mmCIF file of C-alpha atoms (C1' of nucleotides) in Angstrom:
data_model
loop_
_atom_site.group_PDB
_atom_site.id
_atom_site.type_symbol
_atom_site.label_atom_id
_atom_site.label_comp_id
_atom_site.label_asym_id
_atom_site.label_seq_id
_atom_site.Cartn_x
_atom_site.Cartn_y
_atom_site.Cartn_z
ATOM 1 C CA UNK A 195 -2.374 24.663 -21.965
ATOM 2 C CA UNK A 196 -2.158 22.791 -25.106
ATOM 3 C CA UNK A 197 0.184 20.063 -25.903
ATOM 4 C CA UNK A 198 2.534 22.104 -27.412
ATOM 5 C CA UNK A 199 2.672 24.004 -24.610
ATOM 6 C CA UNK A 200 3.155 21.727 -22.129
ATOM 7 C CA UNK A 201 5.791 19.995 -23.749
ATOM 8 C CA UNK A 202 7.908 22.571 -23.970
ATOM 9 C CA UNK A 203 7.565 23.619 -20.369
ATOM 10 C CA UNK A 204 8.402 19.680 -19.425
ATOM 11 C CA UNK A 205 11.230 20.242 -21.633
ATOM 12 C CA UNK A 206 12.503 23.278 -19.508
ATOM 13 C CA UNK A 207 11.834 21.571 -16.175
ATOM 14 C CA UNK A 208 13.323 18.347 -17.071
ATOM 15 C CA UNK A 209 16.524 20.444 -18.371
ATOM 16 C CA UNK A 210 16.660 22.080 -15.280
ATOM 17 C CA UNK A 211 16.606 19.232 -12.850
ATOM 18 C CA UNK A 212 19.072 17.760 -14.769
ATOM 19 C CA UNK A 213 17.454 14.753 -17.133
ATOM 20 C CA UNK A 214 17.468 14.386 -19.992
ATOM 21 C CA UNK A 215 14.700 15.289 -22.497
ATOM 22 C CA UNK A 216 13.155 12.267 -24.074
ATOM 23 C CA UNK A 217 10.004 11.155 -25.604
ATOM 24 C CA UNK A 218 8.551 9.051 -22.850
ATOM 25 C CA UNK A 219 9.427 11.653 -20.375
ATOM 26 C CA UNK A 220 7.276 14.246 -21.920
ATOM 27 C CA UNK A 221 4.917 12.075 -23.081
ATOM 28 C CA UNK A 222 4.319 10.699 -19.331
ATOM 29 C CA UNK A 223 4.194 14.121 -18.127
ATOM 30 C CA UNK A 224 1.694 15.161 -21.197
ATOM 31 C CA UNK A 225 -0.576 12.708 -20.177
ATOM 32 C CA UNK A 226 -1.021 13.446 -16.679
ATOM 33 C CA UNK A 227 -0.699 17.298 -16.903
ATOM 34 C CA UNK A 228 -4.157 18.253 -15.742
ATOM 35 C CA UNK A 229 -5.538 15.018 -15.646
ATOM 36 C CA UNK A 230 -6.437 14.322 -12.339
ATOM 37 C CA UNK A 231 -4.759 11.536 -10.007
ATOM 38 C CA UNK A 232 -3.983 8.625 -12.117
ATOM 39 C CA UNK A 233 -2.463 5.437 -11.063
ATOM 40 C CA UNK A 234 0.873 4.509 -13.509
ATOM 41 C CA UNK A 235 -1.498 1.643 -15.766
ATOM 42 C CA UNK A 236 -3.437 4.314 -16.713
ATOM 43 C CA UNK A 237 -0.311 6.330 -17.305
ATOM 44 C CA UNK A 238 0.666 3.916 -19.097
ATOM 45 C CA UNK A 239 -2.786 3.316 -21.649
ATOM 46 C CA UNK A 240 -2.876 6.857 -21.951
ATOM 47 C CA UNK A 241 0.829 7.426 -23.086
ATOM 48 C CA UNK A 242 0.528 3.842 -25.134
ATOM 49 C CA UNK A 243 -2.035 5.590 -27.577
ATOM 50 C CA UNK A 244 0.715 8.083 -29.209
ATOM 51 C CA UNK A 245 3.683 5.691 -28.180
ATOM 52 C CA UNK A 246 2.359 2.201 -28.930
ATOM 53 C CA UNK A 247 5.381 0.657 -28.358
ATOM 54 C CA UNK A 248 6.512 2.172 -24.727
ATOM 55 C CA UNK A 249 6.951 -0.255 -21.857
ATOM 56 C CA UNK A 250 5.069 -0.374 -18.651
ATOM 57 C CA UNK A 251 8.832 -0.225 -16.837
ATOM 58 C CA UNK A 252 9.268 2.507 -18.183
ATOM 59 C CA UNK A 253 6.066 5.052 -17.689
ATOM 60 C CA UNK A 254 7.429 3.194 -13.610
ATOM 61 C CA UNK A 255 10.865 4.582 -14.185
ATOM 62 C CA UNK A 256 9.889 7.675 -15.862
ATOM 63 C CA UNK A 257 7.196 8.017 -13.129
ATOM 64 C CA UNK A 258 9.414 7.484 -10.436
ATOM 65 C CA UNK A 259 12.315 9.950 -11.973
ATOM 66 C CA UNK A 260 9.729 12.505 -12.444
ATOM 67 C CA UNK A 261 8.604 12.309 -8.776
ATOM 68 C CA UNK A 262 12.340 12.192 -7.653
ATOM 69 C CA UNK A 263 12.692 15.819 -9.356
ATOM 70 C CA UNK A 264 9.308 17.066 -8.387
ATOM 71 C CA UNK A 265 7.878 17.589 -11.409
ATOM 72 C CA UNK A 266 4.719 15.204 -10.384
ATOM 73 C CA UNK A 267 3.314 14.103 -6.934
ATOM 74 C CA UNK A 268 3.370 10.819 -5.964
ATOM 75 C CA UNK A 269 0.050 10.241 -3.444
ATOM 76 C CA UNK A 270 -0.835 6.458 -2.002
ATOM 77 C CA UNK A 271 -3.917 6.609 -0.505
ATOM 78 C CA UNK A 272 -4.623 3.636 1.937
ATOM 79 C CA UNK A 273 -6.036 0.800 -0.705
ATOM 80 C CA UNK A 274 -4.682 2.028 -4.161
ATOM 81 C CA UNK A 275 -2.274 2.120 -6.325
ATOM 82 C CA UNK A 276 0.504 4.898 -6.275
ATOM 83 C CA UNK A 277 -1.005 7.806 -8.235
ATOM 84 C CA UNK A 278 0.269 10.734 -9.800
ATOM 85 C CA UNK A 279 -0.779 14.596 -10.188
ATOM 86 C CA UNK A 280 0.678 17.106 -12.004
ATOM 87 C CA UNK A 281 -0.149 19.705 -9.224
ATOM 88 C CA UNK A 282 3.272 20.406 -6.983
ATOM 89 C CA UNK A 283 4.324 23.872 -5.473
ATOM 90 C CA UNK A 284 1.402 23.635 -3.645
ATOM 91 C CA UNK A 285 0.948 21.433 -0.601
ATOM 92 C CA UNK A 286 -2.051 20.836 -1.280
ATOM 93 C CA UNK A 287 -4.523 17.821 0.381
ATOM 94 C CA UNK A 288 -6.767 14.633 -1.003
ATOM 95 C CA UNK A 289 -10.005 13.332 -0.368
ATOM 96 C CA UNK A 290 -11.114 10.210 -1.469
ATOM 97 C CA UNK A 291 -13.984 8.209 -1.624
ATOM 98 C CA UNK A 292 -14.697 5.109 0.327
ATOM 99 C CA UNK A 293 -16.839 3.624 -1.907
ATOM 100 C CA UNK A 294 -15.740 4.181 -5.383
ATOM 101 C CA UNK A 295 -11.989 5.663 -5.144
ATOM 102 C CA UNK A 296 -12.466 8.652 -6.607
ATOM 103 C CA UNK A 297 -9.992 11.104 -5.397
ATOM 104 C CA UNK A 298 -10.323 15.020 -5.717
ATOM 105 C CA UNK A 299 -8.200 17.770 -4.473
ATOM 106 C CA UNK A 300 -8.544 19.884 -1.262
ATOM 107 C CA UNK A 301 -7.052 23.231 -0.907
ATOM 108 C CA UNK A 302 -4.591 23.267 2.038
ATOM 109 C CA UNK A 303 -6.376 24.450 4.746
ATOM 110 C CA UNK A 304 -3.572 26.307 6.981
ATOM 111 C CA UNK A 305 -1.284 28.257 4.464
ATOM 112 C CA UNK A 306 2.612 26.576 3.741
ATOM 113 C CA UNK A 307 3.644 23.226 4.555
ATOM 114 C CA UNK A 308 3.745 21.506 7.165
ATOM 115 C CA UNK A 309 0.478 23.882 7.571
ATOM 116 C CA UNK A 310 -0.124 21.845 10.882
ATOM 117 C CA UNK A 311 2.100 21.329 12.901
ATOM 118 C CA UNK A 312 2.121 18.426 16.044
ATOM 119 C CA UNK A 313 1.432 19.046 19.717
ATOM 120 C CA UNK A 314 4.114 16.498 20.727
ATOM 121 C CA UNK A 315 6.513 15.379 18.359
ATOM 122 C CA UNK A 316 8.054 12.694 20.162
ATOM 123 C CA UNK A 317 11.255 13.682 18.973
ATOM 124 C CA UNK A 318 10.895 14.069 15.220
ATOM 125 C CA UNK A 319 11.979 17.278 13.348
ATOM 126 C CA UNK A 320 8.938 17.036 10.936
ATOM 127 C CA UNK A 321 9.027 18.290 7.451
ATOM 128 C CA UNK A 322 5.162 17.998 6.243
ATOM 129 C CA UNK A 323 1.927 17.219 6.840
ATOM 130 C CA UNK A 324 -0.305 14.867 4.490
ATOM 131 C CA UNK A 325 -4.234 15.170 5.066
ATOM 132 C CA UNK A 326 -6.226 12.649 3.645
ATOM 133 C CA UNK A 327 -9.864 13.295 3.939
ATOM 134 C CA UNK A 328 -12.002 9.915 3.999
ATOM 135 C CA UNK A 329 -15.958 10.445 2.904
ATOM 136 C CA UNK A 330 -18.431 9.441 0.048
ATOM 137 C CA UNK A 331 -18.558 11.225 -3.057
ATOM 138 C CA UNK A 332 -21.584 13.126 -4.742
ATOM 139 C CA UNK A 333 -22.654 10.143 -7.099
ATOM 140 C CA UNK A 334 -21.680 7.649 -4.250
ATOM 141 C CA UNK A 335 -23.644 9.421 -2.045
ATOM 142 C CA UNK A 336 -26.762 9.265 -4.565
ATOM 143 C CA UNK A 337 -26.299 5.093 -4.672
ATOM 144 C CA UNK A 338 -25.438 4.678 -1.354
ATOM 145 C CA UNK A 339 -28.275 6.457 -0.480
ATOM 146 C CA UNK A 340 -31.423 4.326 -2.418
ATOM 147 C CA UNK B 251 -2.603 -4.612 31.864
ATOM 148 C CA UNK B 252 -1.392 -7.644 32.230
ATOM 149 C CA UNK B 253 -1.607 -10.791 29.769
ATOM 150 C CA UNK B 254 -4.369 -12.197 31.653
ATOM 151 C CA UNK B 255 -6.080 -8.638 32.368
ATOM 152 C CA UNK B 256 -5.699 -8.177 28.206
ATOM 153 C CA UNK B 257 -6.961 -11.535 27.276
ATOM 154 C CA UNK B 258 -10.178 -10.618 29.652
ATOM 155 C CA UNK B 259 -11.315 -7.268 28.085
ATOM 156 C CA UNK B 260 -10.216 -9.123 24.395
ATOM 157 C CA UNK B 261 -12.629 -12.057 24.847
ATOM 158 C CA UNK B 262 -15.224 -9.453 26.206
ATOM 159 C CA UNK B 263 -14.607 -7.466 22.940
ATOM 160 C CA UNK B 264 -14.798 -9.989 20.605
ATOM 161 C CA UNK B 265 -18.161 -11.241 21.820
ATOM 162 C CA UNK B 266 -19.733 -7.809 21.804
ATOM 163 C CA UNK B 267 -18.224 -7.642 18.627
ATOM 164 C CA UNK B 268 -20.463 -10.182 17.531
ATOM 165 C CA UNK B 269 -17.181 -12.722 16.768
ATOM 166 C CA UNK B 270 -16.443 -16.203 18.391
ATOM 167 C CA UNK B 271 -13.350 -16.192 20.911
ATOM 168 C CA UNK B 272 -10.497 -18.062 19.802
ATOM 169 C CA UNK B 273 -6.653 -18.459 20.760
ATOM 170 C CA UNK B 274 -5.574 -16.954 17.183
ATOM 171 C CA UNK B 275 -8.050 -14.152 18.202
ATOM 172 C CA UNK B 276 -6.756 -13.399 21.680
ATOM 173 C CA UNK B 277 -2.823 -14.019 20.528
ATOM 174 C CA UNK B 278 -3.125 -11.325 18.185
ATOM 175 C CA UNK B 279 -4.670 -8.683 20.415
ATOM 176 C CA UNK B 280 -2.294 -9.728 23.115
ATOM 177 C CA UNK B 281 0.583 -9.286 20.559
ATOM 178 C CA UNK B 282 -0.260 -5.986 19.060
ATOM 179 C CA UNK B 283 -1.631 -4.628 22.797
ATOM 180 C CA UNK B 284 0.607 -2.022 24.128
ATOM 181 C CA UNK B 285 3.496 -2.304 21.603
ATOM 182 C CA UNK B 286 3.194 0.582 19.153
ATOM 183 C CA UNK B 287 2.644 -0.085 15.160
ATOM 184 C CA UNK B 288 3.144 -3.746 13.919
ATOM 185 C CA UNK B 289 2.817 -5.329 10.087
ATOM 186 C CA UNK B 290 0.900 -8.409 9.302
ATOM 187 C CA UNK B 291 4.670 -10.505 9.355
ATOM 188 C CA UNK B 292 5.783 -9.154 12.743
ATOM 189 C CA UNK B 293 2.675 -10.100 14.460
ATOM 190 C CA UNK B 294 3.042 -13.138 13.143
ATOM 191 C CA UNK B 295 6.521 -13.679 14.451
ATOM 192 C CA UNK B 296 5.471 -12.925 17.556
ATOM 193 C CA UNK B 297 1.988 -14.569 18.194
ATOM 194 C CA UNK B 298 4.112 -17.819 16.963
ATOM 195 C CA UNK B 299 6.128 -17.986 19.901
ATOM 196 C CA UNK B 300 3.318 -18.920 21.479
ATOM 197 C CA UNK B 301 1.358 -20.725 18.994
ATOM 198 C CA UNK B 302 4.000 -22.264 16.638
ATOM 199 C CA UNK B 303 1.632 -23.864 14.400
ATOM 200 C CA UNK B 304 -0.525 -20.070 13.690
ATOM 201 C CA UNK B 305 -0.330 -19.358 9.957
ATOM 202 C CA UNK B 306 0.242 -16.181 8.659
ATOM 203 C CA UNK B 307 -2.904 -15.960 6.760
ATOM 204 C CA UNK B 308 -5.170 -16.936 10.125
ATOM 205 C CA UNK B 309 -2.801 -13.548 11.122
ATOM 206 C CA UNK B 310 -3.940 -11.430 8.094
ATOM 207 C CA UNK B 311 -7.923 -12.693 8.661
ATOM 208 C CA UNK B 312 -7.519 -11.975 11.994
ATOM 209 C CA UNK B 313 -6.553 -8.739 11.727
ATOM 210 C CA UNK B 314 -8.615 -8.119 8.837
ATOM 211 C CA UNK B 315 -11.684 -9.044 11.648
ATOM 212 C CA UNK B 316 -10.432 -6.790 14.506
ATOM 213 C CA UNK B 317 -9.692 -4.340 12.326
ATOM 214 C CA UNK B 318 -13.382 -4.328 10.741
ATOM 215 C CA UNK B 319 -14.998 -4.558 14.139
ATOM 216 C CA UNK B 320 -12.569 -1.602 15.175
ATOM 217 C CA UNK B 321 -10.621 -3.928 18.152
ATOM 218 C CA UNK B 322 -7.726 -2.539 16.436
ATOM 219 C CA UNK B 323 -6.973 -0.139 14.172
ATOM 220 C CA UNK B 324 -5.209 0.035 10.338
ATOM 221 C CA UNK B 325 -2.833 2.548 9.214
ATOM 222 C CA UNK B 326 -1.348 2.590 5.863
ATOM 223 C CA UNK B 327 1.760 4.779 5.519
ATOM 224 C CA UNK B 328 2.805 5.418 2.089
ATOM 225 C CA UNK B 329 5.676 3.042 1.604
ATOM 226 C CA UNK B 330 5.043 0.875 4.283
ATOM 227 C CA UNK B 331 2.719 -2.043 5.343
ATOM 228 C CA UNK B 332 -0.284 -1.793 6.394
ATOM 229 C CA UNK B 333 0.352 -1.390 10.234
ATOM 230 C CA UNK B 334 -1.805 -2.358 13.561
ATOM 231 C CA UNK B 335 -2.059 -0.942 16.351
ATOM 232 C CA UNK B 336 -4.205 -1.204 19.746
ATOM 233 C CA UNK B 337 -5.117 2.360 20.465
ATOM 234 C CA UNK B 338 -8.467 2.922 19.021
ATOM 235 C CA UNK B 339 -11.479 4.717 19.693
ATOM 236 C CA UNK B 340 -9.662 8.558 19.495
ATOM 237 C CA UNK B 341 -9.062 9.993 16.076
ATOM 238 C CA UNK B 342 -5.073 10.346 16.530
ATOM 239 C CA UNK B 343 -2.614 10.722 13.726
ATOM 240 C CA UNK B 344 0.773 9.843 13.296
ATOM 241 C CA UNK B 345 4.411 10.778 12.265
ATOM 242 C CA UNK B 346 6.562 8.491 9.921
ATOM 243 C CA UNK B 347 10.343 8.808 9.812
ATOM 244 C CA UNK B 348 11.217 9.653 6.101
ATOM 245 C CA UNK B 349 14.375 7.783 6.415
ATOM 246 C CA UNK B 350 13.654 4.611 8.665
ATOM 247 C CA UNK B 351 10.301 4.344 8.440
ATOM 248 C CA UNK B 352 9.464 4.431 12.110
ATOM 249 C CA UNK B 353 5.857 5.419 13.430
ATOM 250 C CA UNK B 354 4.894 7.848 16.826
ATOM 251 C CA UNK B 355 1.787 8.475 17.635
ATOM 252 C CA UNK B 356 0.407 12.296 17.837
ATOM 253 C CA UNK B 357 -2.386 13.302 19.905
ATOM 254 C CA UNK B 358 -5.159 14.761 17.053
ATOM 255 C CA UNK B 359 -4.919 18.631 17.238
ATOM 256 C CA UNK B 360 -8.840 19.497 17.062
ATOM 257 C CA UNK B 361 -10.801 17.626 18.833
ATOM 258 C CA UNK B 362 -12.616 14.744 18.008
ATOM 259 C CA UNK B 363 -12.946 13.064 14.157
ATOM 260 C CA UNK B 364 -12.499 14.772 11.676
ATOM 261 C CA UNK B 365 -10.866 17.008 13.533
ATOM 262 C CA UNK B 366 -10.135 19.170 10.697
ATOM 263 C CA UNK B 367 -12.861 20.062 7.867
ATOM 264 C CA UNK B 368 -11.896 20.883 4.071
ATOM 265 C CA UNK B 369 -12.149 24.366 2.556
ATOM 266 C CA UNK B 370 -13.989 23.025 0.047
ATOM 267 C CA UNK B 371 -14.942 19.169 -0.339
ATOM 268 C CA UNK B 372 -15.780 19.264 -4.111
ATOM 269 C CA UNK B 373 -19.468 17.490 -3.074
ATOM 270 C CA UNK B 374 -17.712 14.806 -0.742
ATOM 271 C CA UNK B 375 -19.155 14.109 2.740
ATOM 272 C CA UNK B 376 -16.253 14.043 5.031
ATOM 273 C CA UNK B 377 -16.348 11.514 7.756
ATOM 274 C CA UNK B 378 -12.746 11.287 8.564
ATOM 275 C CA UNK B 379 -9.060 13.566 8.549
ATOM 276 C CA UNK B 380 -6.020 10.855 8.611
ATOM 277 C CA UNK B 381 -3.046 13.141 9.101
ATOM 278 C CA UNK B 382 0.152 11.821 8.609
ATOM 279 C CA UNK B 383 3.460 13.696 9.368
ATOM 280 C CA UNK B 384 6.211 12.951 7.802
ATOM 281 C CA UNK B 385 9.808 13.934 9.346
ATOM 282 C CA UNK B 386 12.704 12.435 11.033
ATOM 283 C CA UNK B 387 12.780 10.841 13.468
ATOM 284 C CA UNK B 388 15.801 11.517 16.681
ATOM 285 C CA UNK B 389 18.054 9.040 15.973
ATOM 286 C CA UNK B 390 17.725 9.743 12.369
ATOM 287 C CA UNK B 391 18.618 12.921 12.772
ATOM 288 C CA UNK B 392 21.663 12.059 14.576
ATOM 289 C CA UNK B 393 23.320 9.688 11.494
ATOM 290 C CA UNK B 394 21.693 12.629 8.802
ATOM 291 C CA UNK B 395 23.327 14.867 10.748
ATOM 292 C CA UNK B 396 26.933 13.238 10.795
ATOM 293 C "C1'" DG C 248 -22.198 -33.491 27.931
ATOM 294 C "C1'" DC C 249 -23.321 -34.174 22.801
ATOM 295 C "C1'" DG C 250 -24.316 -32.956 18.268
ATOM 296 C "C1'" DC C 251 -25.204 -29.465 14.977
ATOM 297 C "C1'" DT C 252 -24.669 -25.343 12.782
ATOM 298 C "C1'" DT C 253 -22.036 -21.773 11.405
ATOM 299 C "C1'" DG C 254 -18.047 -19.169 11.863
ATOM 300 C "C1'" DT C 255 -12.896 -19.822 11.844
ATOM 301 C "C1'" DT C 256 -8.481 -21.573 10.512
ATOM 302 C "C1'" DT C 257 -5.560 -23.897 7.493
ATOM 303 C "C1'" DT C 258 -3.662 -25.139 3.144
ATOM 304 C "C1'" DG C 259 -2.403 -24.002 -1.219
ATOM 305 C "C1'" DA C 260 -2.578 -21.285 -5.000
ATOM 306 C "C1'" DG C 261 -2.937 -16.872 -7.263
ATOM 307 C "C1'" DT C 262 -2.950 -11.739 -7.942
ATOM 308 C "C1'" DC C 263 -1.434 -7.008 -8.173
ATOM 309 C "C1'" DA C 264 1.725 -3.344 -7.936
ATOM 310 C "C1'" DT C 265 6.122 -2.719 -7.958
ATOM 311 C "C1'" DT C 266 11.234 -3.441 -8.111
ATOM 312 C "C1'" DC C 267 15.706 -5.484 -9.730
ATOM 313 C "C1'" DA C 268 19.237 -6.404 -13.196
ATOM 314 C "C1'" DA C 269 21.428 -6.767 -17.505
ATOM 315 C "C1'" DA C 270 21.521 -5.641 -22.262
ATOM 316 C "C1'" DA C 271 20.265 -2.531 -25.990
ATOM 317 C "C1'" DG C 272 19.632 2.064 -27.294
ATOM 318 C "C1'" DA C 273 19.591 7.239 -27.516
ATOM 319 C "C1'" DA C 274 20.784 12.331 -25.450
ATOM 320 C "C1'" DC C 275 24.076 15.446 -24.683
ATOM 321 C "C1'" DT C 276 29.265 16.816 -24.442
ATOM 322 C "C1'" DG C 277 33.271 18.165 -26.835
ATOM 323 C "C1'" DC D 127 30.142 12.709 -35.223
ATOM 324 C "C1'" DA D 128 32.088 9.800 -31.686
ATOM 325 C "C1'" DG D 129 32.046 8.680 -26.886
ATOM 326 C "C1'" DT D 130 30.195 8.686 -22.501
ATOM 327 C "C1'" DT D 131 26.580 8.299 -19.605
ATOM 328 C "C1'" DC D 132 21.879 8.221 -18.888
ATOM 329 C "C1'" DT D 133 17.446 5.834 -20.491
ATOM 330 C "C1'" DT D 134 14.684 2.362 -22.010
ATOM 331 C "C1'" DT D 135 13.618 -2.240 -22.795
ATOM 332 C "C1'" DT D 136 13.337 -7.048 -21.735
ATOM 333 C "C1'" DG D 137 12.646 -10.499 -18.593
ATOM 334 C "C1'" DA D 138 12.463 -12.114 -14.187
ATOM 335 C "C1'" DA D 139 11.525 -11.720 -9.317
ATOM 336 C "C1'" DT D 140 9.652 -9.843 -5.055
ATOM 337 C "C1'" DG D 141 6.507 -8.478 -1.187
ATOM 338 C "C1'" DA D 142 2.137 -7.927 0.554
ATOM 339 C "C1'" DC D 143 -1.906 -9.462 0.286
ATOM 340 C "C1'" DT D 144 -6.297 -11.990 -1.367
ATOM 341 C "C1'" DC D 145 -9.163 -15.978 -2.896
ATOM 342 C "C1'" DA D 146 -11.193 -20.519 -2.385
ATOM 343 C "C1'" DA D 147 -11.988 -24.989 -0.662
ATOM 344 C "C1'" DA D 148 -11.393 -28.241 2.881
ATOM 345 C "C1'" DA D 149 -10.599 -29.250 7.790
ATOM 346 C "C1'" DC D 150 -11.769 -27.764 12.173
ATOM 347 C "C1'" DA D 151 -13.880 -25.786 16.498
ATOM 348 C "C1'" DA D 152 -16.967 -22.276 19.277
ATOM 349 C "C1'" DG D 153 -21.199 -21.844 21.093
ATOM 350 C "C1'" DC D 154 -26.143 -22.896 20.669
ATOM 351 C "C1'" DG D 155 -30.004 -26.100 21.821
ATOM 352 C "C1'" DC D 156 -31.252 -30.475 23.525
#
DNA sequence: GCGCTTGTTTTGAGTCATTCAAAAGAACTG
DNA sequence: CAGTTCTTTTGAATGACTCAAAACAAGCGC
C-alpha cells in the first residue's frame, strides 16, 4: 500500500468507529501499518519525523484510542513495552525471542478465536486465547551458539 | 502441607538450588505456597506479618531468585503485575478475568512444554507455548450480566 | 565454636512506561 | 462560520521495578 493509500483507508476506519480524522491519528496509524510490532517511543520517532512537533501523550492517546476501536493490536509480551501491530481480523499469535526481543508473527494454529479452547474453565466464560511462543531467533541462535 | 512440612522441602530446595537458606527465603515460599497467583506487594504484606521488619525489595530479590532457580514460577498478564505462584514443574496456562483481573489455573491441553508447536516459526527455535485465556470470570459474569 | 568468605538483605535513590488532569486547540454539526 | 465536543498538548504524578553500595549473616574450614 502506499501512503496515500493507507491514509485514506485510516480515514474510512476511523470515520466508521466514530473518531474523528486528524493528523496524528493517521499519521500514528501510517507509521505502524506494516511495520512490524513497535513499542509507542518508536511510534513516536517514527511519526516525529513528518510531525516534528507531536507529543509523546499523544502517539499514547492516539495509540490507546486506536486500540480501543480495533484498528491496531495492542500485544505485552512478558518484559516489554506495550507494542502495536497493524494486523487485526486475524487472531493471530507471537513469538518472541529470549535473547534479543525480537518478536515475529505466528499464524493461528487452530482456525477462529479462541482457537483453543480450556479443559476446565473454572468457571470463566472465555472469550480468547493469546499464544505466546518463547524461543531464540535465527541471528540469536547464530551468537548464542559460538 | 503444613508450615513446617513447606519450610522442610523449601530449605531442601534452596540448597539444591545452589542458594543459602534464609528466613526471607523460606517466608516467601511459605507465603506464595498453596495460595494461587500473588504480586511482588501482596507477598510482601503477607510475609510481614511474620517478619515486620522484611523490605519489599529483599521480596522482589527474593522472588527474582526462586523464580530464576524455578522454586516458583513468573507470569506476566498483560495489564497486571508480574504474578507468583508455587505450582511449577508442569507447563500449565492460565485464564485472566477481562474485567477483574483474577487468575485460574488451566491444566495445559497437549502434553508436556510446548505443548503446542507454530505453523511456521519464521527461523525461531521454540522452547516454550505460554497460553493465556482471557474471559470472565463467574462472578463477573453475574454483575456484567445485571 | 570462631572467623572468613561470599552470598544476602537493607537502605536509598533512580528509571521506565504509562496514566491523570486541566487548559488550549481543532473537527464536525447545523 | 459559529458552537459544541472531541483531541491534543502541557505538566505533573504514579506504579512497578531495578540499581548500587553498605550492613549483615549463612555455611565453609579450622
Amino acid at each position: 500500500m502506499t501512503t496515500d493509500e493507507i491514509r485514506a483507508a485510516a480515514a474510512e476506519h476511523l470515520r466508521s468507529a466514530g473518531l474523528r480524522v486528524t493528523e496524528p491519528r493517521l499519521a500514528v496509524l501510517e507509521a505502524v501499518t506494516g511495520n512490524g510490532h513497535l513499542d509507542a517511543d518508536t511510534v513516536h520517532t517514527r511519526v516525529a519525523v513528518g510531525h516534528p512537533g507531536i507529543s509523546l501523550q499523544s502517539v499514547y492517546n492516539v495509540l490507546g484510542d486506536l486500540s480501543a476501536a480495533e484498528l491496531l493490536r495492542r500485544i505485552e509480551p512478558a518484559g516489554s513495552p506495550a507494542l502495536f501491530e497493524s494486523r487485526i481480523g486475524d487472531n493471530h499469535h507471537h513469538i518472541v525471542c529470549t535473547r534479543c526481543s525480537a518478536v515475529a508473527d505466528v499464524d493461528c494454529i487452530v482456525g477462529q478465536a479462541p482457537c483453543l479452547a480450556p479443559s476446565d474453565a473454572s468457571g470463566f466464560v472465555v472469550h480468547t486465547a493469546e499464544v505466546t511462543f518463547w524461543g531464540l531467533c535465527a541471528s540469536c541462535q547464530q551468537e548464542a551458539g559460538v
